[in-house]
Amino acid sequence: MTPDVLVHLVEPAQWRAALRQGSIRPGPDGFVHLSTPDLVHLPARRLFPGRRDLALLVVDPRRLTDPVRFEPGHPDDPAELRFPHLYGPLPTSSVVAVVLYRPPTPVVLPEPSDALARALTFYTSVPVRRAVGVGDVPGGVAVLDPDVPSSHDNNRLLLTAPVDAAAVEAAAEEVGGNAGWPQRAALLAWPDAGPVARALAARGWNAEELVLMARRTELPVPRPGAGAEVVDQREVHELWERSWRRGLASLGDRLDAVVRQLVGRERLNDRVVAVTDVAVREEGRVVAAGQLRVDGATAAVESMLTDPAARGRGYAGAVLARLLGIAADAGCDLVVLEASADDWPRHWYTRRGFEPIGTTWSVDRPA
């Protein structure tokens, strides 16, 4: 009997190449080597000894169209063990999640039907795969990128197991102090993290509750409005810059440097997931935009933005509809996003088929 999920261990660069091609092709022996979750440590030790920077693809076998046969593995493996071999390409649309493989840290695999687990995996896996440095901390990992120190998303703790406020603060201070972070930041991504976030707020941290929302692409995809087109990401930079300058005007002399970093960091995402930018123009100028990040069968909507002078004209709806269509064409069955719990956009997304599935907390304070 085939397990609920199968797995395939790859280097992140190999997975990114597969996203471009749409599949992982069979090797010289005519099949793709898969594994059951309880046996993946055997090929990991044999093929990638000591590696902690690998991606574990979580495959839904029901999405495979070519045969899977359980056969003997490597001659050094116990003779009674059988490994699943896929006699055909492994479609990227069969990969419901990409999990970090960092032994001896236990691996938690989301079920294909668990939208919350898949969303949390996306938001805690992508930052690690794009990071320059990764370190273990209580409750999770720290990601670091010295090229963009002002970006919280690229320099913070990603915590998936419960820790108390003192532990968060201590880890952020140790890592951030050693790395020269201008801020201390963390994502609290375990269930019921609210009390810890509020405890940090009492210690002087900023704490924002983020609602995770999901939309199944089996829902009808709205027709994109006129003018929503796929663009080169550089065409969106001016809109991003205008937005960040308005929101960060209080930085004074630091503003130019910080905005350059925030724009520059965006290129890093396309190194690990498939990124598509969609925009609407008025008189040749981009006035609304959004981004889709595809990671196998899961996609995330990011960077939805409309210039204040162009609001109320339906541009955001047109951009979102185009992004949803791209996700469906890529074979994604789940589209996720993060929305502030205290702001109106989450209600706007609800009217367009997204449902709340859980929450995380983003916390930060100046160094």
XYZ file of C-alpha atoms in Angstrom:
367
model
C 0.000 0.000 0.000
C 1.422 3.391 -1.032
C 1.960 5.823 1.883
C 0.023 9.103 2.078
C 3.182 10.981 1.069
C 6.494 10.100 -0.539
C 9.652 12.210 -0.377
C 12.576 13.129 -2.591
C 15.782 14.743 -1.328
C 17.377 17.444 -3.511
C 19.695 20.394 -3.398
C 17.749 23.698 -3.497
C 19.325 24.676 -6.834
C 18.120 21.405 -8.368
C 14.586 22.116 -7.168
C 14.679 25.637 -8.640
C 15.751 24.177 -11.983
C 12.861 21.698 -11.789
C 10.414 24.565 -11.266
C 11.594 26.051 -14.568
C 11.250 22.736 -16.389
C 8.054 21.587 -14.696
C 9.477 18.281 -13.489
C 12.438 16.281 -12.245
C 13.469 13.862 -14.960
C 14.379 10.197 -14.374
C 18.047 9.319 -14.014
C 20.106 6.952 -16.175
C 18.403 3.955 -14.554
C 15.047 5.077 -15.933
C 13.280 6.228 -12.770
C 13.212 8.953 -10.115
C 14.434 7.708 -6.741
C 11.808 8.405 -4.088
C 11.635 7.314 -0.470
C 9.160 6.791 2.302
C 9.546 9.299 5.150
C 10.938 6.700 7.551
C 13.725 5.634 5.178
C 14.950 8.958 3.760
C 17.865 9.042 6.214
C 19.496 6.161 4.314
C 19.936 7.930 0.947
C 20.695 11.155 2.835
C 23.631 9.596 4.646
C 24.882 7.872 1.512
C 24.508 10.723 -0.993
C 24.781 13.843 1.198
C 26.826 12.961 4.293
C 26.894 15.802 6.809
C 24.748 18.145 4.694
C 22.161 20.343 6.445
C 21.181 22.578 3.530
C 18.956 20.176 1.617
C 15.325 20.357 0.548
C 12.953 17.467 1.126
C 10.164 17.398 -1.448
C 6.867 16.149 -0.039
C 5.128 14.302 -2.875
C 1.440 13.428 -3.054
C 1.461 10.015 -4.830
C -2.116 10.558 -6.004
C -0.832 13.302 -8.316
C 1.600 11.015 -10.109
C 0.511 9.642 -13.465
C 3.434 7.265 -14.063
C 3.852 4.012 -12.138
C 5.565 3.814 -8.752
C 7.172 0.476 -7.950
C 8.633 -0.548 -4.613
C 11.964 -2.180 -5.343
C 15.323 -2.890 -3.667
C 17.468 0.165 -3.096
C 21.227 0.485 -2.856
C 23.182 -2.762 -2.297
C 24.394 -1.407 1.050
C 20.831 -1.014 2.345
C 19.198 -3.866 4.293
C 17.995 -6.461 1.798
C 14.418 -6.477 3.075
C 13.861 -2.750 2.450
C 11.948 -1.545 -0.585
C 12.109 1.970 -2.010
C 9.554 3.648 -4.291
C 10.838 4.239 -7.830
C 8.857 6.540 -10.124
C 9.058 5.342 -13.716
C 8.545 8.725 -15.314
C 9.143 12.393 -14.492
C 8.256 13.834 -11.105
C 5.920 16.781 -11.836
C 6.566 19.831 -9.691
C 2.776 20.090 -9.266
C 2.876 16.823 -7.286
C 5.104 18.433 -4.622
C 2.776 19.801 -1.944
C 5.552 21.193 0.274
C 9.305 21.717 0.407
C 10.615 20.948 3.884
C 14.027 21.762 5.303
C 16.214 18.722 5.892
C 18.597 19.641 8.721
C 19.487 16.509 10.701
C 19.274 15.799 13.568
C 16.309 18.229 13.698
C 13.160 16.097 13.276
C 11.321 16.503 9.986
C 7.612 17.344 10.112
C 5.792 16.611 6.864
C 2.500 18.380 6.100
C -0.370 16.337 4.757
C -1.493 17.333 1.243
C -4.928 18.372 2.551
C -3.570 20.450 5.478
C -3.597 24.012 4.143
C -2.261 25.549 7.365
C 0.693 23.157 7.593
C 1.545 23.772 3.963
C 1.346 27.554 4.416
C 3.568 27.465 7.492
C 6.053 25.257 5.658
C 6.193 27.740 2.795
C 6.771 30.769 5.025
C 9.471 29.062 7.095
C 11.209 27.149 4.284
C 11.660 29.792 1.591
C 13.597 32.242 3.831
C 16.042 29.490 4.806
C 16.649 28.403 1.219
C 17.432 31.970 0.108
C 19.531 32.868 3.185
C 23.271 33.474 3.084
C 23.625 31.990 6.574
C 21.460 29.761 8.781
C 21.968 28.894 12.444
C 20.109 26.793 14.981
C 18.398 28.605 17.858
C 15.940 27.361 20.506
C 12.620 26.751 18.755
C 13.908 27.037 15.202
C 16.565 28.757 13.125
C 18.020 32.188 12.441
C 18.401 33.381 8.850
C 21.008 35.952 7.912
C 21.886 38.007 4.854
C 24.559 40.662 5.466
C 23.892 42.231 2.049
C 20.433 43.422 3.154
C 20.733 43.965 6.933
C 17.722 46.296 7.070
C 15.348 43.616 5.756
C 13.564 41.904 8.651
C 12.459 39.076 6.353
C 16.057 38.207 5.533
C 17.523 38.675 9.023
C 15.407 37.213 11.809
C 14.534 34.169 13.848
C 12.076 31.674 12.353
C 10.562 29.849 15.309
C 8.253 26.878 14.779
C 8.373 25.335 18.262
C 7.157 27.096 21.448
C 9.685 29.114 23.442
C 9.066 31.861 25.977
C 9.622 35.585 25.517
C 12.945 35.541 27.357
C 14.283 32.837 25.045
C 13.204 34.773 21.951
C 14.828 37.933 23.236
C 18.046 36.174 24.237
C 18.420 34.374 20.897
C 17.651 37.524 18.901
C 20.157 39.510 20.939
C 22.898 36.914 20.564
C 22.437 36.338 16.838
C 21.604 39.921 15.977
C 24.437 41.300 18.049
C 26.994 39.007 16.435
C 25.621 39.707 12.949
C 25.282 43.466 13.427
C 21.541 43.554 12.787
C 20.072 47.081 13.079
C 16.959 45.409 14.506
C 16.008 42.297 16.421
C 13.257 40.373 14.637
C 11.457 37.040 14.778
C 8.537 35.175 13.243
C 6.578 33.187 15.821
C 5.055 30.419 13.714
C 3.683 27.902 16.185
C 0.036 27.560 17.274
C -1.092 29.915 20.039
C 2.015 32.120 19.909
C -0.051 35.157 20.888
C 0.829 35.139 24.621
C 4.553 35.158 23.831
C 4.087 37.960 21.286
C 2.177 40.023 23.842
C 4.858 39.350 26.452
C 7.456 40.656 24.009
C 5.277 43.703 23.343
C 5.339 44.390 27.084
C 9.143 44.339 26.842
C 9.124 47.041 24.167
C 8.872 44.950 20.988
C 6.524 45.710 18.104
C 4.153 42.767 17.629
C 1.931 42.252 14.579
C -0.521 39.403 14.212
C -0.596 38.003 10.682
C -3.594 36.064 9.407
C -2.684 33.214 7.108
C -5.270 32.882 4.350
C -5.721 30.216 1.702
C -7.686 29.715 -1.481
C -8.079 26.424 -3.279
C -7.607 26.788 -7.028
C -10.505 24.400 -7.564
C -12.631 27.522 -7.011
C -13.488 29.364 -10.222
C -10.649 31.669 -11.218
C -11.947 35.191 -11.885
C -11.273 36.641 -15.297
C -8.401 39.127 -15.141
C -9.356 42.717 -15.756
C -7.992 44.666 -18.643
C -4.419 45.794 -18.354
C -3.104 43.253 -15.822
C 0.060 41.960 -17.499
C 3.143 39.953 -16.613
C 6.126 42.311 -16.413
C 9.823 42.252 -15.717
C 10.246 42.839 -11.993
C 12.392 45.906 -12.620
C 9.327 47.677 -13.985
C 7.728 47.472 -10.520
C 10.704 48.945 -8.654
C 9.513 52.550 -8.930
C 6.129 51.674 -7.382
C 7.832 49.787 -4.543
C 10.222 52.670 -3.942
C 7.406 55.208 -3.735
C 5.526 53.024 -1.258
C 8.523 52.350 1.000
C 9.530 56.016 0.981
C 6.081 56.976 2.234
C 6.090 54.302 4.928
C 9.676 54.818 6.086
C 10.021 58.597 5.837
C 10.919 58.775 9.541
C 14.284 57.098 8.820
C 15.719 60.407 7.641
C 19.278 60.088 6.321
C 19.029 56.264 6.328
C 16.023 56.232 3.999
C 17.862 55.926 0.663
C 20.069 53.059 1.833
C 17.178 51.132 3.378
C 14.974 51.504 0.291
C 17.804 50.264 -1.930
C 18.134 47.180 0.260
C 14.400 46.465 0.269
C 14.236 46.691 -3.519
C 17.439 44.725 -3.965
C 16.359 41.828 -1.744
C 13.477 40.926 -4.042
C 15.730 39.326 -6.646
C 16.715 36.703 -4.059
C 13.295 35.040 -4.072
C 13.517 33.946 -7.691
C 16.652 31.972 -6.856
C 14.629 29.465 -4.834
C 11.001 29.671 -6.084
C 9.373 30.636 -9.383
C 8.459 34.326 -9.216
C 6.046 36.161 -11.524
C 5.242 39.881 -11.266
C 1.995 41.307 -12.632
C 1.266 45.019 -13.022
C -1.246 47.568 -14.311
C -0.071 50.757 -15.980
C -1.595 54.192 -16.402
C 0.010 56.268 -19.146
C 2.961 53.914 -19.139
C 3.590 54.129 -15.394
C 3.054 51.115 -13.119
C 0.353 52.038 -10.585
C -0.613 48.603 -9.246
C 1.262 45.331 -8.925
C 1.391 41.955 -7.234
C 3.676 38.958 -7.167
C 3.177 35.190 -7.239
C 5.754 32.795 -5.786
C 5.276 29.183 -6.873
C 6.843 26.372 -4.847
C 5.489 23.173 -6.352
C 1.748 22.831 -5.786
C 1.721 25.752 -3.329
C 1.769 29.386 -4.431
C 1.876 32.583 -2.383
C 0.543 36.023 -3.267
C 2.973 38.741 -2.214
C 3.588 42.477 -2.589
C 0.039 43.479 -3.574
C 0.214 47.248 -3.938
C -1.761 50.066 -5.560
C -0.599 53.667 -5.757
C -2.912 55.790 -3.542
C -3.849 58.020 -6.491
C -5.004 54.991 -8.510
C -7.131 53.234 -5.896
C -10.809 52.474 -6.417
C -10.400 51.572 -10.101
C -10.354 47.791 -9.765
C -6.659 47.402 -10.465
C -5.907 45.241 -7.438
C -8.702 42.851 -8.378
C -7.345 42.621 -11.912
C -3.834 41.871 -10.656
C -5.058 39.226 -8.201
C -7.182 37.514 -10.850
C -4.172 37.295 -13.160
C -2.015 35.855 -10.350
C -4.652 33.224 -9.544
C -4.792 32.221 -13.188
C -1.007 31.821 -13.297
C -1.153 29.637 -10.169
C -3.821 27.418 -11.718
C -1.850 27.095 -14.961
C 1.216 26.035 -12.919
C -0.756 23.170 -11.372
C -0.993 24.705 -7.903
C -3.969 23.537 -5.870
C -3.369 25.995 -3.006
C -2.686 29.744 -2.966
C -1.762 31.348 0.351
C -1.025 34.825 1.651
C -0.344 36.773 4.832
C -2.584 39.681 5.861
C -2.405 41.935 8.881
C -5.053 41.002 11.440
C -5.695 44.704 12.121
C -6.067 45.982 8.571
C -8.815 45.931 5.960
C -7.140 43.910 3.148
C -7.941 40.597 4.822
C -11.644 41.335 4.331
C -10.970 42.233 0.697
C -9.250 38.865 0.206
C -12.132 37.050 1.924
C -14.541 38.418 -0.676
C -12.292 36.894 -3.347
C -12.351 33.357 -2.010
C -9.555 33.356 0.577
C -10.292 31.888 4.004
C -8.414 32.408 7.281
C -6.595 29.217 8.279
C -4.337 30.326 11.145
C -2.064 33.057 12.450
C 1.582 33.859 13.019
C 3.201 36.777 14.820
C 5.919 39.044 13.484
C 7.882 40.778 16.257
C 10.751 43.255 16.107
C 12.486 46.055 17.960
C 15.453 48.327 17.226
C 18.863 47.072 18.289
